[in-house]
Short mmCIF file of C-alpha atoms (C1' of nucleotides) in Angstrom, two decimals:
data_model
loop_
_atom_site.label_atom_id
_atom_site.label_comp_id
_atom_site.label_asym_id
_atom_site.label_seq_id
_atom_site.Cartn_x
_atom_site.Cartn_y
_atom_site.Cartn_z
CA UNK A 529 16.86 -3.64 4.97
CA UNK A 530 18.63 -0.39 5.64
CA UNK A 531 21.71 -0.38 8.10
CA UNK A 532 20.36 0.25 11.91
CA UNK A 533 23.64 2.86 12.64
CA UNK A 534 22.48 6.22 11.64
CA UNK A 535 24.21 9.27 13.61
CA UNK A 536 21.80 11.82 13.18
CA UNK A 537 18.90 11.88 15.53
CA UNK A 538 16.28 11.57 14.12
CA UNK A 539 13.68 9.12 13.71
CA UNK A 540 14.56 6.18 11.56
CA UNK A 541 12.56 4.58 9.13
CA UNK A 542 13.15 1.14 10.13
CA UNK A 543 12.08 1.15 13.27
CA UNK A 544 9.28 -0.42 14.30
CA UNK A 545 8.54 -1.37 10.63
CA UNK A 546 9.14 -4.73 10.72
CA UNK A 547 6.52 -5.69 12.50
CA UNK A 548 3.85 -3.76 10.86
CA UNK A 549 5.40 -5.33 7.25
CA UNK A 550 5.06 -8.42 9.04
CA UNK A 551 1.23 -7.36 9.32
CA UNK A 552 0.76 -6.06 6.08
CA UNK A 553 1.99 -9.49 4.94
CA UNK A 554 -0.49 -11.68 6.94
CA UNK A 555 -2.80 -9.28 5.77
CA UNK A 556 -2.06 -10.00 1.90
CA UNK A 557 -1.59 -13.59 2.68
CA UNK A 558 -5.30 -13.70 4.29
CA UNK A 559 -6.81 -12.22 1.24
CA UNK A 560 -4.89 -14.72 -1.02
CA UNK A 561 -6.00 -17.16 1.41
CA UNK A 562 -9.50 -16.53 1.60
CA UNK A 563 -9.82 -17.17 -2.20
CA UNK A 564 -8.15 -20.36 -2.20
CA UNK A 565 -5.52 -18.96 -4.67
CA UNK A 566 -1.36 -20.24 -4.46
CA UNK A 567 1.11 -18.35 -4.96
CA UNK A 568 1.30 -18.70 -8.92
CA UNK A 569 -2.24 -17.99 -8.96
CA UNK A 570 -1.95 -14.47 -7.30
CA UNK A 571 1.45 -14.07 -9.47
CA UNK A 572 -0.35 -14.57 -12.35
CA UNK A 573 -3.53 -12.16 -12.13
CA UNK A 574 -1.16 -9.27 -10.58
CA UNK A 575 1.42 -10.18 -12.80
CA UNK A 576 4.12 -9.99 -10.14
CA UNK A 577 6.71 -12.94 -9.78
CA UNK A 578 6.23 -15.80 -7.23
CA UNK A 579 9.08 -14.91 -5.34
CA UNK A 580 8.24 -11.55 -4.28
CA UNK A 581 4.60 -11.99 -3.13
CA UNK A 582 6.10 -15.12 -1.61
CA UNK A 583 8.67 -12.47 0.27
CA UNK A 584 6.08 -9.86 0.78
CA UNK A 585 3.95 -12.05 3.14
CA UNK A 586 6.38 -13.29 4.76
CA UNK A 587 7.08 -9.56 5.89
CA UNK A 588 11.02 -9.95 4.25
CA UNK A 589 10.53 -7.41 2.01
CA UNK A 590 9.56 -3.89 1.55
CA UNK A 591 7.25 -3.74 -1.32
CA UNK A 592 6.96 -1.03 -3.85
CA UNK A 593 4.01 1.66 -4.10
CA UNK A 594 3.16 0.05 -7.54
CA UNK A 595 3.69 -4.16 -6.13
CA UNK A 596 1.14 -3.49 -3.89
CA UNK A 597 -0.98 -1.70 -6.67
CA UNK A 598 -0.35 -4.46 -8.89
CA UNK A 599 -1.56 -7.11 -5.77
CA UNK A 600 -4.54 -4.72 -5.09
CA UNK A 601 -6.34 -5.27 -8.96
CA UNK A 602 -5.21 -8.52 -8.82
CA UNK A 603 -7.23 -9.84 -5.84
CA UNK A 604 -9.69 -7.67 -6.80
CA UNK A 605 -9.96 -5.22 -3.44
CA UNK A 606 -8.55 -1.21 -3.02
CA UNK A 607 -5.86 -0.42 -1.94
CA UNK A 608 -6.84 0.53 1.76
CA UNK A 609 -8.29 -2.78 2.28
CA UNK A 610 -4.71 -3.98 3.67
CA UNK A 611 -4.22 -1.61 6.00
CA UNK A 612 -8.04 -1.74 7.28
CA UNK A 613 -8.09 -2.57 10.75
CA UNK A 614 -7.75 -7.03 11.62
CA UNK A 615 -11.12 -7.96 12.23
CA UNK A 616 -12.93 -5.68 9.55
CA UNK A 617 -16.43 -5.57 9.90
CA UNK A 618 -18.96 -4.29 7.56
CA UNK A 619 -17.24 -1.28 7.39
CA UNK A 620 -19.39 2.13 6.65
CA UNK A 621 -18.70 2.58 2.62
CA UNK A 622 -17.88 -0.84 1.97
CA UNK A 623 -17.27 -1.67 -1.94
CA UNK A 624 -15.85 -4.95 -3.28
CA UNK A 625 -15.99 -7.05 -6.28
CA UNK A 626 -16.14 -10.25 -7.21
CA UNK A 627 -14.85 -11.51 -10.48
CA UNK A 628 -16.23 -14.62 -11.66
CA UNK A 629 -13.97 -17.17 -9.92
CA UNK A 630 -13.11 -15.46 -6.86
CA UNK A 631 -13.86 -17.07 -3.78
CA UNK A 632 -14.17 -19.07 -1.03
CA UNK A 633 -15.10 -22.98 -1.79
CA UNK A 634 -16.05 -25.53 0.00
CA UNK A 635 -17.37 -29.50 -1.58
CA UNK A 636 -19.58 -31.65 0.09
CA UNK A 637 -20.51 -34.93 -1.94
CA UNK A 638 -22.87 -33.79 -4.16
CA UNK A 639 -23.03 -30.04 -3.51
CA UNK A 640 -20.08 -27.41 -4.23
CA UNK A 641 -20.62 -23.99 -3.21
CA UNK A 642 -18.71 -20.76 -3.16
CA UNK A 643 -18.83 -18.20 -1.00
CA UNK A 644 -18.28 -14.77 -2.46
CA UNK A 645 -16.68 -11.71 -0.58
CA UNK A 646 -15.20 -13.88 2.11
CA UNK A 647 -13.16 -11.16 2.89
CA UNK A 648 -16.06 -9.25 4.28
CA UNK A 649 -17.12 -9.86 8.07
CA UNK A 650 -20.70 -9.50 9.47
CA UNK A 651 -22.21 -8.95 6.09
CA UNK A 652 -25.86 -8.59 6.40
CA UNK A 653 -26.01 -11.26 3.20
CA UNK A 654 -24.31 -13.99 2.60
CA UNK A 655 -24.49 -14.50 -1.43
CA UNK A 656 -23.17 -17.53 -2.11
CA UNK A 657 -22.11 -19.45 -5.64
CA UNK A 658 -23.26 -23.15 -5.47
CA UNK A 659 -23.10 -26.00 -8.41
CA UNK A 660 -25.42 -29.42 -7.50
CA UNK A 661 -23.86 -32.43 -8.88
CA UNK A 662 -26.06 -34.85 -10.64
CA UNK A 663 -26.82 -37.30 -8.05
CA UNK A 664 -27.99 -41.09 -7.53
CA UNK A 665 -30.93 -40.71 -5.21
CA UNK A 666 -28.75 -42.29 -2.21
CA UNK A 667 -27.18 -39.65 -1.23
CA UNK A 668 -29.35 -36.99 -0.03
CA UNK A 669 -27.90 -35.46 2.96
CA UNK A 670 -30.43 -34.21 6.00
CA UNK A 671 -32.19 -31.37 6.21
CA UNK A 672 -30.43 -28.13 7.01
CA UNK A 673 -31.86 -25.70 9.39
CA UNK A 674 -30.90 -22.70 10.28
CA UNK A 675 -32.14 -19.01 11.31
CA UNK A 676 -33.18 -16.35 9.34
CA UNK A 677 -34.33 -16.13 5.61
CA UNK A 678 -33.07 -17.37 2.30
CA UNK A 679 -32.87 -16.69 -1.06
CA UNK A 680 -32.46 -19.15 -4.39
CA UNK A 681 -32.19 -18.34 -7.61
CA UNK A 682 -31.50 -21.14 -10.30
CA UNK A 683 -28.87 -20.01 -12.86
CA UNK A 684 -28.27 -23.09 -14.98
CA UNK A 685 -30.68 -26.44 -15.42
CA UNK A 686 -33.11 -27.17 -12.75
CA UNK A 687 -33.42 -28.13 -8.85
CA UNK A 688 -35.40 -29.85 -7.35
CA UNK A 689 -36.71 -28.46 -3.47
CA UNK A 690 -37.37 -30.48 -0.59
CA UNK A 691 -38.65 -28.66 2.12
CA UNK A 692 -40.01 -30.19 5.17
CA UNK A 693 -43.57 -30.22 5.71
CA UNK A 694 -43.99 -29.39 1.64
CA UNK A 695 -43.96 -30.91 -1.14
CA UNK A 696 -40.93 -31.17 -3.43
CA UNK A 697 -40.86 -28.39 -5.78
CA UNK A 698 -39.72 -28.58 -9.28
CA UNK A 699 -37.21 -24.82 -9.65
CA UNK A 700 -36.03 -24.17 -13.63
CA UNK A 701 -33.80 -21.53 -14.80
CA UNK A 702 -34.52 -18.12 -13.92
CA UNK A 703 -36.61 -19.50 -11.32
CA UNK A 704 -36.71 -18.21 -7.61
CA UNK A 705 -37.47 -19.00 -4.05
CA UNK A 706 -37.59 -17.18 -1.06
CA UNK A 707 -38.50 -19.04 2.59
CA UNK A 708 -37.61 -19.32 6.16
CA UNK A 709 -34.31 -21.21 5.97
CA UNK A 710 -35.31 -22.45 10.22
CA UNK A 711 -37.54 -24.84 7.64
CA UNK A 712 -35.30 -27.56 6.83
CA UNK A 713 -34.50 -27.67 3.51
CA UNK A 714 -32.11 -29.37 1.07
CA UNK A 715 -31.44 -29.03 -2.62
CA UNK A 716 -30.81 -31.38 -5.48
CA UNK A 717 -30.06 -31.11 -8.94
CA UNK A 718 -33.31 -32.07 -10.93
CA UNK A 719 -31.53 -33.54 -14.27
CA UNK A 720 -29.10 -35.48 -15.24
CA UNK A 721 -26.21 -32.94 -15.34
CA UNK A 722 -25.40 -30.29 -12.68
CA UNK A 723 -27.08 -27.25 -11.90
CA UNK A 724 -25.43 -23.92 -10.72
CA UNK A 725 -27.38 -21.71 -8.27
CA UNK A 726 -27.04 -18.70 -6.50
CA UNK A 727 -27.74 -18.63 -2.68
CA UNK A 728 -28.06 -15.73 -0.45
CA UNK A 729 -28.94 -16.18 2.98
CA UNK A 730 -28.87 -13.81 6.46
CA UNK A 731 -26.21 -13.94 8.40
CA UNK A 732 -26.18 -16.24 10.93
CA UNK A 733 -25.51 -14.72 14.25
CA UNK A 734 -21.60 -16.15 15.42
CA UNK A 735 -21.89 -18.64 12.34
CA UNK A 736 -19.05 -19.39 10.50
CA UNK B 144 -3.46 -27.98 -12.07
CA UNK B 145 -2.87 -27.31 -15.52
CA UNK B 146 -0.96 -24.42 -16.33
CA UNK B 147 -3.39 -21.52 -16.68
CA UNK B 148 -4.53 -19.44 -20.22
CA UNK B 149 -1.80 -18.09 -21.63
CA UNK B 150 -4.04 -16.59 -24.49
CA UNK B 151 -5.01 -14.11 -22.05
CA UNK B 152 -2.24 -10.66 -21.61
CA UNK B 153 -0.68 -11.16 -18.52
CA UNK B 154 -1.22 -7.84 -16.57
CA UNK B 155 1.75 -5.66 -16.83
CA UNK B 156 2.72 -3.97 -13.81
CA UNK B 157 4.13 -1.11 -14.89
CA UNK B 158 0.94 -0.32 -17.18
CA UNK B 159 -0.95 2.13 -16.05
CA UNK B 160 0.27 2.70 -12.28
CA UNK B 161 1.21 6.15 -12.78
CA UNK B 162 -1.44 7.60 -13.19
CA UNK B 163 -2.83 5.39 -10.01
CA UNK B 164 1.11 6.90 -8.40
CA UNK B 165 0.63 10.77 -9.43
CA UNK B 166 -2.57 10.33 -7.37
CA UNK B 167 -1.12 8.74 -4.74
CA UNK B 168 1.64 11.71 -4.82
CA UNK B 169 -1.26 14.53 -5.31
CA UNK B 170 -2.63 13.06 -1.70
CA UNK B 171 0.31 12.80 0.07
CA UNK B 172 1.47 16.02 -0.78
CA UNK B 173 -2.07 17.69 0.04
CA UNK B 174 -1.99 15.98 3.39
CA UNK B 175 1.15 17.70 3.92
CA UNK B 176 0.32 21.18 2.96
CA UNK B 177 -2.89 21.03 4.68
CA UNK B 178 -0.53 20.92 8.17
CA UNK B 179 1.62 24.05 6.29
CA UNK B 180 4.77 21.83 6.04
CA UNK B 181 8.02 21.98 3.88
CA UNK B 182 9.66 19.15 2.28
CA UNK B 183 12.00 19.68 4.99
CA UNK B 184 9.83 19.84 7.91
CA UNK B 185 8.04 16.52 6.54
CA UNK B 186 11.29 14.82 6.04
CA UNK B 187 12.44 16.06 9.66
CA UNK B 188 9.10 14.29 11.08
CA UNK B 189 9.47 10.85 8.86
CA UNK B 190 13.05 10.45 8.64
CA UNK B 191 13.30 10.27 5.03
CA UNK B 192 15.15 12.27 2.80
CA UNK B 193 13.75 15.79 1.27
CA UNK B 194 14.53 14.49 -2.57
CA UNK B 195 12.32 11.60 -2.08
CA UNK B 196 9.05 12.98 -0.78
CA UNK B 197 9.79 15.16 -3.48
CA UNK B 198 9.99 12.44 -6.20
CA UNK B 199 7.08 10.40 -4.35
CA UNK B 200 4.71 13.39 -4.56
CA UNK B 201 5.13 13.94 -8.16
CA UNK B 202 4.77 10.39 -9.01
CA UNK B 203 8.23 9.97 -10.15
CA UNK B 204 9.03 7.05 -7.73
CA UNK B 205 7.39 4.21 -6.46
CA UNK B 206 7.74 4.28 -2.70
CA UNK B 207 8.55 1.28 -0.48
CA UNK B 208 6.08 0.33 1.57
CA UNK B 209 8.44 0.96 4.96
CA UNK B 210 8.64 4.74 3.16
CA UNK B 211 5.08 5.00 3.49
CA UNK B 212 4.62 3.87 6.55
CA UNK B 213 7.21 6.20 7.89
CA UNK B 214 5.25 8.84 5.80
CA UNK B 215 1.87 7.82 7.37
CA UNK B 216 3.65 8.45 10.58
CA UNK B 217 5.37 11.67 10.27
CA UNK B 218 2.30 13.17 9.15
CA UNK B 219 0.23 11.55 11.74
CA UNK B 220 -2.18 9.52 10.03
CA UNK B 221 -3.49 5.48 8.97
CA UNK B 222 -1.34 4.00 6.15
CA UNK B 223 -5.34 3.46 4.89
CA UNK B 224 -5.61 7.57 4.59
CA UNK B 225 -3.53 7.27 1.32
CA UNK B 226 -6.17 5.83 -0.36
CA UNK B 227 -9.31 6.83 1.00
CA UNK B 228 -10.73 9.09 -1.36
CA UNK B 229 -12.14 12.19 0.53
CA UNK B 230 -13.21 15.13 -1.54
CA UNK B 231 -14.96 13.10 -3.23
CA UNK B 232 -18.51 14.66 -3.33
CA UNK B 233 -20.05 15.48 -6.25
CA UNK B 234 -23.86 15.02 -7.73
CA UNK B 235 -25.18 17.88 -5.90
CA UNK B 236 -29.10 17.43 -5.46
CA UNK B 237 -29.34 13.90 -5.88
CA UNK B 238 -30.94 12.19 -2.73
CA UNK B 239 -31.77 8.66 -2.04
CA UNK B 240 -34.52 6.74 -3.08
CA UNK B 241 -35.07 3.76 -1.43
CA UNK B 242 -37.71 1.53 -2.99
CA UNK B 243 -40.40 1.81 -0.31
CA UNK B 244 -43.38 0.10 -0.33
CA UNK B 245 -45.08 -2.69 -2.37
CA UNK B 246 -44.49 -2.69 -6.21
CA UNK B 247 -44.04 -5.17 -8.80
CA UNK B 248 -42.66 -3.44 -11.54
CA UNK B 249 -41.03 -0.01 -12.37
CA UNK B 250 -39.35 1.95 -15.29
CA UNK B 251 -37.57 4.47 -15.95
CA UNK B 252 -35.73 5.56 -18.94
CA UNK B 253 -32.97 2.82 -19.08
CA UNK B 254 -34.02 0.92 -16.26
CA UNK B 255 -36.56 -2.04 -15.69
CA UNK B 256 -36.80 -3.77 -12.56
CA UNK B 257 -39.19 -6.09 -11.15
CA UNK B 258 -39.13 -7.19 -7.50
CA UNK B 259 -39.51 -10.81 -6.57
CA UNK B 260 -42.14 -11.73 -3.91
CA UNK B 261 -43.57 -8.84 -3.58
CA UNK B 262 -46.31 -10.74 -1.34
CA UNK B 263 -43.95 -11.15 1.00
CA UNK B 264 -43.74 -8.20 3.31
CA UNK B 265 -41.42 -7.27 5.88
CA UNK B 266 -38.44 -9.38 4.14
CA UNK B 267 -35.05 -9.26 5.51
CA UNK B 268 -33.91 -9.52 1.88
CA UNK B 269 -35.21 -7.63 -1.47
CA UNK B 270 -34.49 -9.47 -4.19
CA UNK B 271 -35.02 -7.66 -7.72
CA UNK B 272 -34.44 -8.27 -11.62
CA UNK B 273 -33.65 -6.14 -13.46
CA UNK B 274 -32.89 -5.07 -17.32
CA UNK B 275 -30.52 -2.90 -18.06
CA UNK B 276 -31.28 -1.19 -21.53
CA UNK B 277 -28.64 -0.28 -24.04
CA UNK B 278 -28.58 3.60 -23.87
CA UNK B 279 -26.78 6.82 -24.96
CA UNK B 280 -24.00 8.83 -22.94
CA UNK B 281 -26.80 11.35 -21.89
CA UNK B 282 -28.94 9.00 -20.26
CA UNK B 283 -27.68 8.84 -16.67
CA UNK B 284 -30.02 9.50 -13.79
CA UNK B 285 -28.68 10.27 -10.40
CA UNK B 286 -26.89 8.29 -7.81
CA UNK B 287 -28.68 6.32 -5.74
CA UNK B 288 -28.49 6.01 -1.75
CA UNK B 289 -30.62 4.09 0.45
CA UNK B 290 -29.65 2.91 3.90
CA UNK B 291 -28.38 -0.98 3.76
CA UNK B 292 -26.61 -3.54 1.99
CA UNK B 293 -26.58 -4.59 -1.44
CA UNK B 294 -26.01 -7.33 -3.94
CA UNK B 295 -25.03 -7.50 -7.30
CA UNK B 296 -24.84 -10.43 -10.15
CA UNK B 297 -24.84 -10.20 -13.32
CA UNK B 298 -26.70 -12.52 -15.07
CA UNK B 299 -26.16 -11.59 -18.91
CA UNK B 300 -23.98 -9.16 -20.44
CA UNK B 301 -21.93 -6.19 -19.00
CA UNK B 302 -22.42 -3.87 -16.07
CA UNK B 303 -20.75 -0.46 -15.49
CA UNK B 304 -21.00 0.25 -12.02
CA UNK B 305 -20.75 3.65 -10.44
CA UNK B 306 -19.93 4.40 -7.15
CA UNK B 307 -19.13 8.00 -5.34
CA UNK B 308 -15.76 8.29 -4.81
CA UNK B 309 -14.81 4.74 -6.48
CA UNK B 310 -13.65 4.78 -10.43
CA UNK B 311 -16.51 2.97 -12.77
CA UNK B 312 -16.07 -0.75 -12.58
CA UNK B 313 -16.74 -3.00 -15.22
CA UNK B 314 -18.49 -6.30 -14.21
CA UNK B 315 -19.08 -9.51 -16.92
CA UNK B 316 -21.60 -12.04 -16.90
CA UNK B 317 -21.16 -14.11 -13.36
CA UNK B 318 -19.38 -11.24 -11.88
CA UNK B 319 -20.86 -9.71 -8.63
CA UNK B 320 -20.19 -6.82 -6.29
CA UNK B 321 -21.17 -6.00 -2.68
CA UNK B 322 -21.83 -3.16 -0.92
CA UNK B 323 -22.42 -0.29 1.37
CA UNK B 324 -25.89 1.18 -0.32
CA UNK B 325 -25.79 4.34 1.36
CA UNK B 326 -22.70 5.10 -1.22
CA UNK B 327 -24.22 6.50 -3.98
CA UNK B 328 -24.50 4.08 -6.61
CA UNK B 329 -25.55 3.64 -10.35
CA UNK B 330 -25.85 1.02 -12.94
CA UNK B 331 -25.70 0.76 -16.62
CA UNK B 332 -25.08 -1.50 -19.42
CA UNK B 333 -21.62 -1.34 -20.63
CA UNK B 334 -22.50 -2.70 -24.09
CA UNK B 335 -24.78 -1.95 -27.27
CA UNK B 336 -27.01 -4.98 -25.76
CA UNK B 337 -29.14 -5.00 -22.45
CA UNK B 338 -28.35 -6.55 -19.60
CA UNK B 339 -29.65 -8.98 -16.97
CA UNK B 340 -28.75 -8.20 -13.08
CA UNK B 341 -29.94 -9.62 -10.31
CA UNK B 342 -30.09 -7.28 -7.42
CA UNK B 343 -30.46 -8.18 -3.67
CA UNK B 344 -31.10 -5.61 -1.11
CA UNK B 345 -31.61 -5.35 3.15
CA UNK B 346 -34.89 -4.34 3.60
CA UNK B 347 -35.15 -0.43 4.12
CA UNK B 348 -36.05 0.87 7.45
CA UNK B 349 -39.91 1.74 7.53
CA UNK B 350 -40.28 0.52 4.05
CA UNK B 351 -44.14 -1.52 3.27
"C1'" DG C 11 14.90 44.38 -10.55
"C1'" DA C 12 19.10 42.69 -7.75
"C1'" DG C 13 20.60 40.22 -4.01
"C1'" DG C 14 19.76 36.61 -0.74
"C1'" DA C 15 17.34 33.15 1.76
"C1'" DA C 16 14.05 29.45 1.60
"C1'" DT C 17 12.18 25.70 -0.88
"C1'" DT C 18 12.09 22.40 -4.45
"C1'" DT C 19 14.27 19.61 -8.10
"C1'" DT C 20 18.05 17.08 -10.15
"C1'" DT C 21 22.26 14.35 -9.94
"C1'" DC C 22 24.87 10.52 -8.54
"C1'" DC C 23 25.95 6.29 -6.34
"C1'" DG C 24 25.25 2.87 -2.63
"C1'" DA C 25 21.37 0.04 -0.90
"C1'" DT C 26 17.43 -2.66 -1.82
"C1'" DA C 27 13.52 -4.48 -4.45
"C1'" DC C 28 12.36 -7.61 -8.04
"C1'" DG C 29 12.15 -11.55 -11.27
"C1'" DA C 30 13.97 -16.16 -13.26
"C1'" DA C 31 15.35 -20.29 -12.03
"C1'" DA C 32 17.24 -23.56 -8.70
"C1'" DA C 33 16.52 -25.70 -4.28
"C1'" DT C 34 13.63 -27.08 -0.77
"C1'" DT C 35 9.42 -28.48 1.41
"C1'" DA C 36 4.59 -30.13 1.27
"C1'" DA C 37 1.01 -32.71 -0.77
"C1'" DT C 38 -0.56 -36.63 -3.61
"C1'" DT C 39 -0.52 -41.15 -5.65
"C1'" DG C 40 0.60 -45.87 -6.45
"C1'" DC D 841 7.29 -45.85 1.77
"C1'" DA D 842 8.96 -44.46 -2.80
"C1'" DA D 843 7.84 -41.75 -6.59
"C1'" DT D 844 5.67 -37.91 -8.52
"C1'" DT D 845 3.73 -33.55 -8.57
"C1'" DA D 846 2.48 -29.24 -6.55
"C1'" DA D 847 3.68 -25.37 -3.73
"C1'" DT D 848 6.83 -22.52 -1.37
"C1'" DT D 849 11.37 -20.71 -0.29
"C1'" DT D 850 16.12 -19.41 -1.46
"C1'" DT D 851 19.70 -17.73 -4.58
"C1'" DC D 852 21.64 -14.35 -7.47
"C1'" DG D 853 22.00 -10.81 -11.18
"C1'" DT D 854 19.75 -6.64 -12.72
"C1'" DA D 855 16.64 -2.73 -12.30
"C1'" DT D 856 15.05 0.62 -9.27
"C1'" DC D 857 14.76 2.94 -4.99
"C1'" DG D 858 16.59 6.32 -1.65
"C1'" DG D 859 19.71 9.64 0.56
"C1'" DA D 860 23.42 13.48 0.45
"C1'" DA D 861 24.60 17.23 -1.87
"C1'" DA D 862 24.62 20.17 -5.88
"C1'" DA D 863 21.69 22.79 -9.02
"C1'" DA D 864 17.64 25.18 -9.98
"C1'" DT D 865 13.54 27.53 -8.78
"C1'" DT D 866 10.56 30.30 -5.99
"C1'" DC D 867 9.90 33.64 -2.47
"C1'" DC D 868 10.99 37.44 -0.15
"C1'" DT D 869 13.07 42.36 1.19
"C1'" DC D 870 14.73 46.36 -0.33
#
DNA sequence: GAGGAATTTTTCCGATACGAAAATTAATTG
DNA sequence: CAATTAATTTTCGTATCGGAAAAATTCCTC
């Protein structure tokens, strides 16, 4: 950081800038965040060392016009999208991009699914990545409820549907569904291996 | 983890930033002459020297990102201004055409599409397939604008995407994009081959 | 076109960003 | 809890940024 003792009068640079670095880094540190990535990770697709994304976030450092350019492509977002107001809605021109392997995961026993665009509040859809392990029959969990509509689409092998009040339904690649997701419903993997499907459902009003 | 793919070029920083840093200049210095200022009058109201907004609008340096926040303050404007793209209209005449009503399958010159559950009225998802054919250079039709949200995967192949105001993107098979539909968007096939997309759309206001 | 003032560009050197590797801390496993 | 591995932070030398002033360019006014 610049010295503080400048004799002129004028306004100096470093005030006030800390904390907004400080901001900038949470911001950057979010987005890394929200994809599940480390450090090395991030270093790796921007092709910036550890150490300075490390120092970036941590608001220690002042980075470059072409860093931040460099951290931009590699999480995949424009540039204004770290200096876009905390709390970003669906902002009015919204435009991101997924790569393949870019998001948000969570793993329940025999389901692992993927949120894409985590990084985007009060979407209207939620498109999310899921893979079905193959299963023993034990270990269904419950039906899942919840408002509004849902789409599946089966990208790889095939799923089988339970949905209450029907009968199970036997989905193959390329196959679709589309159904009130307040039905409960729950998905299994109809083979022996896994199955990867795509899910996009409403938002849920204050969900997570 | 293991230690990622090497095989793959680590992104060099320095490689091709400047062009991405002249622009960055170009804006700056446009925001300043819009508000009839010197060098001298912008360094007066930022606190940084003369020779760097100099070297920073011709894309000679790569500023700091305390520089450009002093910058964005001086002038009197977001840090998120810098990379907004704003004169950005172009494709005078084209309009938006929302796919309205009922239909099962339409085609136009490079484009085949075929909504899912078209039964199903009054969804608060559209869900499409479509085909992207291999075409020539001269082939583009307009951009497209409907009100909404939209959803993008790419199921086989390569996608160019399109956007007003956004440089093409290139998308691969499991890559995925979303969206602010009222930006004027277009698709094509970035190879020799078609290509499968899955698209995923709110429902249009007064639409069926 | 010549002089002169205003504005921009270049030069030079101290200050700071940046990357490689070491040191530390956190997470995982036996 | 010790041992091991993963992840983050700190250290330090080098490359680059950034500011003051000189040099060059552009813009007047006559």
């Amino acid at each position: 950081m610049p010295p503080r003792n400048r004799a002129l009068a004028r306004p100096d640079p470093t005030e006030m800038a800390d904390s907004q670095r400080a901001e900038f880094g949470s911001r950057l540190k979010e987005l890394r965040r929200a994809r599940g990535w480390t450090l090395a990770q991030l270093a790796e697709r921007s092709g910036l060392a550890v150490s300075t994304i490390s120092k970036a976030e941590r608001g220690l450092m002042s980075l470059t016009y072409d860093r931040m350019l460099s951290l931009a492509r590699g999480i995949g977002v424009d540039m204004a999208e770290f200096f876009t107001a905390e709390g970003a809605v669906f902002a009015p021109g919204s435009f991101a991009v997924a790569p393949k392997g870019v998001f948000q995961k969570q793993e329940t026993r025999n389901y692992v699914y993927e949120m894409l665009f985590p990084e985007i509040r009060n979407k209207a859809m939620v498109p999310m990545m899921g893979t079905l392990k193959a299963h023993d029959l034990m270990d269904f969990d419950d039906f899942v409820r919840h408002p509004g509509q849902e789409f599946l689409l089966v990208l790889e092998g095939a799923v089988t549907v339970f949905a209450e009040g029907k009968a199970p339904v036997l989905l193959r690649q390329g196959d679709s569904l589309y159904f009130d997701s307040s039905r409960g419903h729950l998905y299994a993997s109809a083979g022996a291996v896994d199955a990867r499907i795509l899910v996009v459902c409403t938002e849920v009003e204050g969900g997570a």
